[in-house]
Structure formats: C-alpha cells, structure tokens
C-alpha cells in the first residue's frame, strides 16, 4: 500500500497565490526584489502560461540569464504547484545592480 488513505475532494490554488508564488520564484531566479516583478497568468495547452515583466540582476549575462531563467522558472514553479507550466515569456525592464563598488 502506497501513501495514506484516499481523501475525497480536491485542492484549488487561487490565482492570487499562483501569481505570488511565480513572483517569488522569478525574483529568486533573476536576482531581483520580488516587488519589482510583475506576473500575469493565462492558460496554455492545458497548463499555465506566465507573462513576466522584471529587471534582471547584473550578476548574469542578460540574454542567457533571461533564456535560462524562463526554463528554470517554469520547472521550479511546476514542481511547487503540481501543475504544468507550459510557457514563460520574460520582458526585461532593466538591470538591478548588486555590486556596491564606487570609484572616487
């Protein structure tokens, strides 16, 4: 016997919760504050589509960081919410500087 007893019913995750989760995953992956990330959700071939507008941290290459970030965000969010994330589009809105070195 695997798992516990079957529990009738189902679990629904609200759009607001999914959006907050996607915002947090994106912020972590792109190295920016979550407050600077905007996420909207849509349907995509039976899964979820993400439309993300966010700056990117200056610690990674911009193009590679965005492309790799989209894949990593889809995979991480899918594992967290238990639903397939079929597409992620990222619009980069700027660069967040993480270094504090200043020249005098």
mmCIF file of N, CA, C and O in Angstrom, residues 1-7:
data_model
loop_
_atom_site.group_PDB
_atom_site.id
_atom_site.type_symbol
_atom_site.label_atom_id
_atom_site.label_comp_id
_atom_site.label_asym_id
_atom_site.label_seq_id
_atom_site.Cartn_x
_atom_site.Cartn_y
_atom_site.Cartn_z
ATOM 1 N N UNK A 1 0.844 -1.176 0.000
ATOM 2 C CA UNK A 1 0.000 0.000 0.000
ATOM 3 C C UNK A 1 0.888 1.237 0.000
ATOM 4 O O UNK A 1 1.788 1.366 0.809
ATOM 5 N N UNK A 2 0.660 2.127 -0.942
ATOM 6 C CA UNK A 2 1.447 3.344 -1.019
ATOM 7 C C UNK A 2 0.615 4.520 -0.566
ATOM 8 O O UNK A 2 -0.581 4.585 -0.819
ATOM 9 N N UNK A 3 1.266 5.460 0.109
ATOM 10 C CA UNK A 3 0.559 6.643 0.575
ATOM 11 C C UNK A 3 -0.422 6.327 1.679
ATOM 12 O O UNK A 3 -0.522 5.216 2.164
ATOM 13 N N UNK A 4 -1.183 7.327 2.065
ATOM 14 C CA UNK A 4 -2.186 7.155 3.105
ATOM 15 C C UNK A 4 -3.534 6.882 2.503
ATOM 16 O O UNK A 4 -3.677 6.620 1.315
ATOM 17 N N UNK A 5 -4.556 6.929 3.324
ATOM 18 C CA UNK A 5 -5.906 6.687 2.836
ATOM 19 C C UNK A 5 -6.319 7.793 1.870
ATOM 20 O O UNK A 5 -5.889 8.934 1.986
ATOM 21 N N UNK A 6 -7.142 7.412 0.896
ATOM 22 C CA UNK A 6 -7.631 8.390 -0.069
ATOM 23 C C UNK A 6 -8.551 9.382 0.632
ATOM 24 O O UNK A 6 -9.407 8.994 1.417
ATOM 25 N N UNK A 7 -8.336 10.651 0.362
ATOM 26 C CA UNK A 7 -9.159 11.702 0.950
ATOM 27 C C UNK A 7 -9.995 12.303 -0.162
ATOM 28 O O UNK A 7 -9.457 12.767 -1.164
#
